[in-house]
Each structure stands twice: as structure tokens, then as C-alpha cells.
Amino acid sequence: ILKAVYNAGHEIGNHTFNHEKLTTLQPEDIKQQIQSTDAIIKSTIGQRANVFRPPYGSYDETITDQLNVPNVLWTIDTLDWKHRDPKKTVLAVKEGAKNGSIVLMHDIHQTTADALDEILATLQKQGYEFVTVSELLGK
């Protein structure tokens, strides 16, 4: 899956190995979560992740001090994982979208996938352009 996503032109980010809340871990465990994921990404696609997003958006200086890439959060939380309702997911994006928005959605839920076509079509009609996080950050 990682190769296919990368080959389709998407940016690859590190989101840790086990999706644990990093602020509850010891520094060596945090390092392991980040570095083991980077190693797998590099061995699979030939390069490391360009960005990092901590699980649950939970981070502190202990975590950011270990990063060699930008720590990126979201500006729109669709809460798709919680309500699992495509209409609510679409509405969250429509109501929150503005230039520079980063939308948080989870690809593990079919209901999120069901909302995606309408979200993309609506934002395109409104003139939004989709870019990678690195492009958004000017990296």
C-alpha cells in the first residue's frame, strides 16, 4: 500500500509504529516509534517521511526534539472516526475550509471514503487547490 500511495504522487508522513500516545512514553520508546517507522518507510520507497503527525495530536518538546521533519497537525477535525457519518464529515469540511486548511480524516473507515468524492468536488468548485503538506509549508 505504501508503495502504491507513494507512486501515485502522495506525500508520505510518519505517524508512528503503533499509534500510541507519545506523551505517555519514555523518550527511548518515543525514539523507537519514530525511527522504526522511518526505517520501514525508507526501505519501502527509498526515502524517509517528509512530515510527522503525532497520534491524537499529542506532543511535547521531548517529541519535537527528536524530529528531523515538521510536526504537522490539522486545522479541521472531521471527527469521522467518532460519528462515522459521511454527511457530518462533508459538513465539517464545508464549514471549516479556508486557504491553508489541513483536514483530518481516517482512511480506515468506509464512511470517510464515502464522503471523499463530495468533499473533493465541492472544494474544487470553490477554487481550492490540493497540495502536499510540504508544499503548503513552503518546504
PDB file of C-alpha atoms in Angstrom:
ATOM      1  CA  ILE A   1       0.000   0.000   0.000  1.00  0.00           C
ATOM      2  CA  LEU A   2       2.800   2.412   0.891  1.00  0.00           C
ATOM      3  CA  LYS A   3       4.462   1.938  -2.498  1.00  0.00           C
ATOM      4  CA  ALA A   4       1.177   2.483  -4.323  1.00  0.00           C
ATOM      5  CA  VAL A   5       0.396   5.636  -2.371  1.00  0.00           C
ATOM      6  CA  TYR A   6       3.891   6.997  -2.933  1.00  0.00           C
ATOM      7  CA  ASN A   7       3.876   6.079  -6.634  1.00  0.00           C
ATOM      8  CA  ALA A   8       0.546   7.887  -7.024  1.00  0.00           C
ATOM      9  CA  GLY A   9       2.350  11.099  -6.032  1.00  0.00           C
ATOM     10  CA  HIS A  10       1.241  11.434  -2.429  1.00  0.00           C
ATOM     11  CA  GLU A  11       3.470  12.739   0.312  1.00  0.00           C
ATOM     12  CA  ILE A  12       4.434  10.203   2.941  1.00  0.00           C
ATOM     13  CA  GLY A  13       4.361  11.112   6.608  1.00  0.00           C
ATOM     14  CA  ASN A  14       5.372   9.293   9.770  1.00  0.00           C
ATOM     15  CA  HIS A  15       2.525   8.617  12.217  1.00  0.00           C
ATOM     16  CA  THR A  16       4.481   6.207  14.497  1.00  0.00           C
ATOM     17  CA  PHE A  17       4.699   2.451  14.546  1.00  0.00           C
ATOM     18  CA  ASN A  18       1.904   1.554  16.975  1.00  0.00           C
ATOM     19  CA  HIS A  19      -0.205   4.738  17.151  1.00  0.00           C
ATOM     20  CA  GLU A  20       0.495   5.161  20.855  1.00  0.00           C
ATOM     21  CA  LYS A  21       0.013   8.442  22.681  1.00  0.00           C
ATOM     22  CA  LEU A  22       3.633   9.547  22.632  1.00  0.00           C
ATOM     23  CA  THR A  23       3.353  11.868  25.639  1.00  0.00           C
ATOM     24  CA  THR A  24       2.789   8.785  27.827  1.00  0.00           C
ATOM     25  CA  LEU A  25       6.007   7.067  26.682  1.00  0.00           C
ATOM     26  CA  GLN A  26       9.614   7.280  27.806  1.00  0.00           C
ATOM     27  CA  PRO A  27      11.999   9.183  25.473  1.00  0.00           C
ATOM     28  CA  GLU A  28      13.664   5.957  24.238  1.00  0.00           C
ATOM     29  CA  ASP A  29      10.259   4.487  23.372  1.00  0.00           C
ATOM     30  CA  ILE A  30       9.279   7.656  21.514  1.00  0.00           C
ATOM     31  CA  LYS A  31      12.510   7.453  19.547  1.00  0.00           C
ATOM     32  CA  GLN A  32      11.797   3.796  18.692  1.00  0.00           C
ATOM     33  CA  GLN A  33       8.257   4.629  17.490  1.00  0.00           C
ATOM     34  CA  ILE A  34       9.586   7.322  15.144  1.00  0.00           C
ATOM     35  CA  GLN A  35      12.799   5.678  13.951  1.00  0.00           C
ATOM     36  CA  SER A  36      11.356   2.226  13.291  1.00  0.00           C
ATOM     37  CA  THR A  37       8.622   3.749  11.145  1.00  0.00           C
ATOM     38  CA  ASP A  38      11.141   5.899   9.264  1.00  0.00           C
ATOM     39  CA  ALA A  39      13.246   2.792   8.598  1.00  0.00           C
ATOM     40  CA  ILE A  40      10.293   0.881   7.164  1.00  0.00           C
ATOM     41  CA  ILE A  41       9.285   3.834   5.004  1.00  0.00           C
ATOM     42  CA  LYS A  42      12.836   4.255   3.708  1.00  0.00           C
ATOM     43  CA  SER A  43      13.271   0.549   2.960  1.00  0.00           C
ATOM     44  CA  THR A  44       9.936   0.504   1.114  1.00  0.00           C
ATOM     45  CA  ILE A  45      10.103   3.669  -1.002  1.00  0.00           C
ATOM     46  CA  GLY A  46      13.756   4.689  -0.770  1.00  0.00           C
ATOM     47  CA  GLN A  47      13.279   7.840   1.292  1.00  0.00           C
ATOM     48  CA  ARG A  48      12.177   8.867   4.754  1.00  0.00           C
ATOM     49  CA  ALA A  49       8.919  10.599   5.607  1.00  0.00           C
ATOM     50  CA  ASN A  50       8.731  14.329   4.861  1.00  0.00           C
ATOM     51  CA  VAL A  51       6.423  15.203   7.762  1.00  0.00           C
ATOM     52  CA  PHE A  52       5.283  13.813  11.104  1.00  0.00           C
ATOM     53  CA  ARG A  53       1.887  13.782  12.782  1.00  0.00           C
ATOM     54  CA  PRO A  54       1.698  12.577  16.348  1.00  0.00           C
ATOM     55  CA  PRO A  55      -1.156  10.210  17.197  1.00  0.00           C
ATOM     56  CA  TYR A  56      -4.065  12.050  18.811  1.00  0.00           C
ATOM     57  CA  GLY A  57      -2.253  15.326  18.105  1.00  0.00           C
ATOM     58  CA  SER A  58      -0.457  14.799  21.391  1.00  0.00           C
ATOM     59  CA  TYR A  59       3.113  16.055  21.549  1.00  0.00           C
ATOM     60  CA  ASP A  60       5.572  17.979  23.664  1.00  0.00           C
ATOM     61  CA  GLU A  61       9.166  19.167  23.412  1.00  0.00           C
ATOM     62  CA  THR A  62      10.509  15.674  24.147  1.00  0.00           C
ATOM     63  CA  ILE A  63       8.841  14.534  20.944  1.00  0.00           C
ATOM     64  CA  THR A  64       9.564  17.517  18.704  1.00  0.00           C
ATOM     65  CA  ASP A  65      13.241  17.461  19.754  1.00  0.00           C
ATOM     66  CA  GLN A  66      13.518  14.026  18.127  1.00  0.00           C
ATOM     67  CA  LEU A  67      12.061  15.106  14.790  1.00  0.00           C
ATOM     68  CA  ASN A  68      14.029  15.953  11.656  1.00  0.00           C
ATOM     69  CA  VAL A  69      10.847  16.903   9.781  1.00  0.00           C
ATOM     70  CA  PRO A  70       7.978  19.295  10.512  1.00  0.00           C
ATOM     71  CA  ASN A  71       5.450  18.257  13.158  1.00  0.00           C
ATOM     72  CA  VAL A  72       2.110  18.829  11.449  1.00  0.00           C
ATOM     73  CA  LEU A  73      -1.364  18.921  12.940  1.00  0.00           C
ATOM     74  CA  TRP A  74      -4.731  19.654  11.366  1.00  0.00           C
ATOM     75  CA  THR A  75      -6.962  22.708  11.213  1.00  0.00           C
ATOM     76  CA  ILE A  76     -10.201  20.810  10.522  1.00  0.00           C
ATOM     77  CA  ASP A  77     -11.052  17.738  12.588  1.00  0.00           C
ATOM     78  CA  THR A  78     -13.951  15.989  10.881  1.00  0.00           C
ATOM     79  CA  LEU A  79     -14.389  13.592  13.828  1.00  0.00           C
ATOM     80  CA  ASP A  80     -15.070  10.948  11.181  1.00  0.00           C
ATOM     81  CA  TRP A  81     -13.713   8.230  13.459  1.00  0.00           C
ATOM     82  CA  LYS A  82     -16.319   9.118  16.076  1.00  0.00           C
ATOM     83  CA  HIS A  83     -19.590   9.648  14.221  1.00  0.00           C
ATOM     84  CA  ARG A  84     -18.880   7.602  11.059  1.00  0.00           C
ATOM     85  CA  ASP A  85     -21.435   9.622   9.137  1.00  0.00           C
ATOM     86  CA  PRO A  86     -20.420  10.775   5.627  1.00  0.00           C
ATOM     87  CA  LYS A  87     -22.801  13.762   5.766  1.00  0.00           C
ATOM     88  CA  LYS A  88     -21.244  15.030   9.006  1.00  0.00           C
ATOM     89  CA  THR A  89     -17.766  14.567   7.561  1.00  0.00           C
ATOM     90  CA  VAL A  90     -18.669  16.570   4.453  1.00  0.00           C
ATOM     91  CA  LEU A  91     -20.313  19.289   6.547  1.00  0.00           C
ATOM     92  CA  ALA A  92     -17.262  19.647   8.815  1.00  0.00           C
ATOM     93  CA  VAL A  93     -15.043  20.269   5.795  1.00  0.00           C
ATOM     94  CA  LYS A  94     -17.501  22.605   4.053  1.00  0.00           C
ATOM     95  CA  GLU A  95     -17.912  24.712   7.200  1.00  0.00           C
ATOM     96  CA  GLY A  96     -14.217  24.817   8.085  1.00  0.00           C
ATOM     97  CA  ALA A  97     -12.417  25.049   4.760  1.00  0.00           C
ATOM     98  CA  LYS A  98     -10.247  28.088   4.090  1.00  0.00           C
ATOM     99  CA  ASN A  99      -6.917  28.700   2.425  1.00  0.00           C
ATOM    100  CA  GLY A 100      -4.229  26.635   4.119  1.00  0.00           C
ATOM    101  CA  SER A 101      -6.587  24.168   5.784  1.00  0.00           C
ATOM    102  CA  ILE A 102      -5.343  20.716   6.713  1.00  0.00           C
ATOM    103  CA  VAL A 103      -8.212  18.243   7.032  1.00  0.00           C
ATOM    104  CA  LEU A 104      -8.010  15.272   9.384  1.00  0.00           C
ATOM    105  CA  MET A 105      -9.775  12.154   8.139  1.00  0.00           C
ATOM    106  CA  HIS A 106      -9.142   8.455   8.691  1.00  0.00           C
ATOM    107  CA  ASP A 107      -8.857   6.075   5.767  1.00  0.00           C
ATOM    108  CA  ILE A 108      -9.772   3.049   7.886  1.00  0.00           C
ATOM    109  CA  HIS A 109     -13.485   3.875   7.796  1.00  0.00           C
ATOM    110  CA  GLN A 110     -15.628   3.261   4.716  1.00  0.00           C
ATOM    111  CA  THR A 111     -17.854   6.172   5.750  1.00  0.00           C
ATOM    112  CA  THR A 112     -14.887   8.509   5.344  1.00  0.00           C
ATOM    113  CA  ALA A 113     -14.203   7.137   1.875  1.00  0.00           C
ATOM    114  CA  ASP A 114     -17.901   7.619   1.099  1.00  0.00           C
ATOM    115  CA  ALA A 115     -17.569  11.342   1.950  1.00  0.00           C
ATOM    116  CA  LEU A 116     -14.386  11.981  -0.007  1.00  0.00           C
ATOM    117  CA  ASP A 117     -15.753  12.386  -3.546  1.00  0.00           C
ATOM    118  CA  GLU A 118     -18.232  15.044  -2.433  1.00  0.00           C
ATOM    119  CA  ILE A 119     -15.590  16.844  -0.365  1.00  0.00           C
ATOM    120  CA  LEU A 120     -13.120  16.972  -3.245  1.00  0.00           C
ATOM    121  CA  ALA A 121     -15.742  18.044  -5.786  1.00  0.00           C
ATOM    122  CA  THR A 122     -17.110  20.773  -3.505  1.00  0.00           C
ATOM    123  CA  LEU A 123     -13.688  22.207  -2.691  1.00  0.00           C
ATOM    124  CA  GLN A 124     -12.621  22.119  -6.352  1.00  0.00           C
ATOM    125  CA  LYS A 125     -15.773  24.004  -7.356  1.00  0.00           C
ATOM    126  CA  GLN A 126     -14.912  26.603  -4.729  1.00  0.00           C
ATOM    127  CA  GLY A 127     -11.492  27.034  -6.345  1.00  0.00           C
ATOM    128  CA  TYR A 128      -9.345  25.227  -3.816  1.00  0.00           C
ATOM    129  CA  GLU A 129      -6.170  23.530  -4.975  1.00  0.00           C
ATOM    130  CA  PHE A 130      -4.927  20.379  -3.266  1.00  0.00           C
ATOM    131  CA  VAL A 131      -1.247  20.364  -2.325  1.00  0.00           C
ATOM    132  CA  THR A 132       1.015  18.312  -0.117  1.00  0.00           C
ATOM    133  CA  VAL A 133       1.698  19.490   3.398  1.00  0.00           C
ATOM    134  CA  SER A 134       5.292  20.274   2.418  1.00  0.00           C
ATOM    135  CA  GLU A 135       4.038  22.463  -0.431  1.00  0.00           C
ATOM    136  CA  LEU A 136       1.655  24.191   1.966  1.00  0.00           C
ATOM    137  CA  LEU A 137       4.529  24.844   4.377  1.00  0.00           C
ATOM    138  CA  GLY A 138       6.765  26.090   1.550  1.00  0.00           C
ATOM    139  CA  LYS A 139       9.284  23.276   2.020  1.00  0.00           C
TER     140      LYS A 139
END
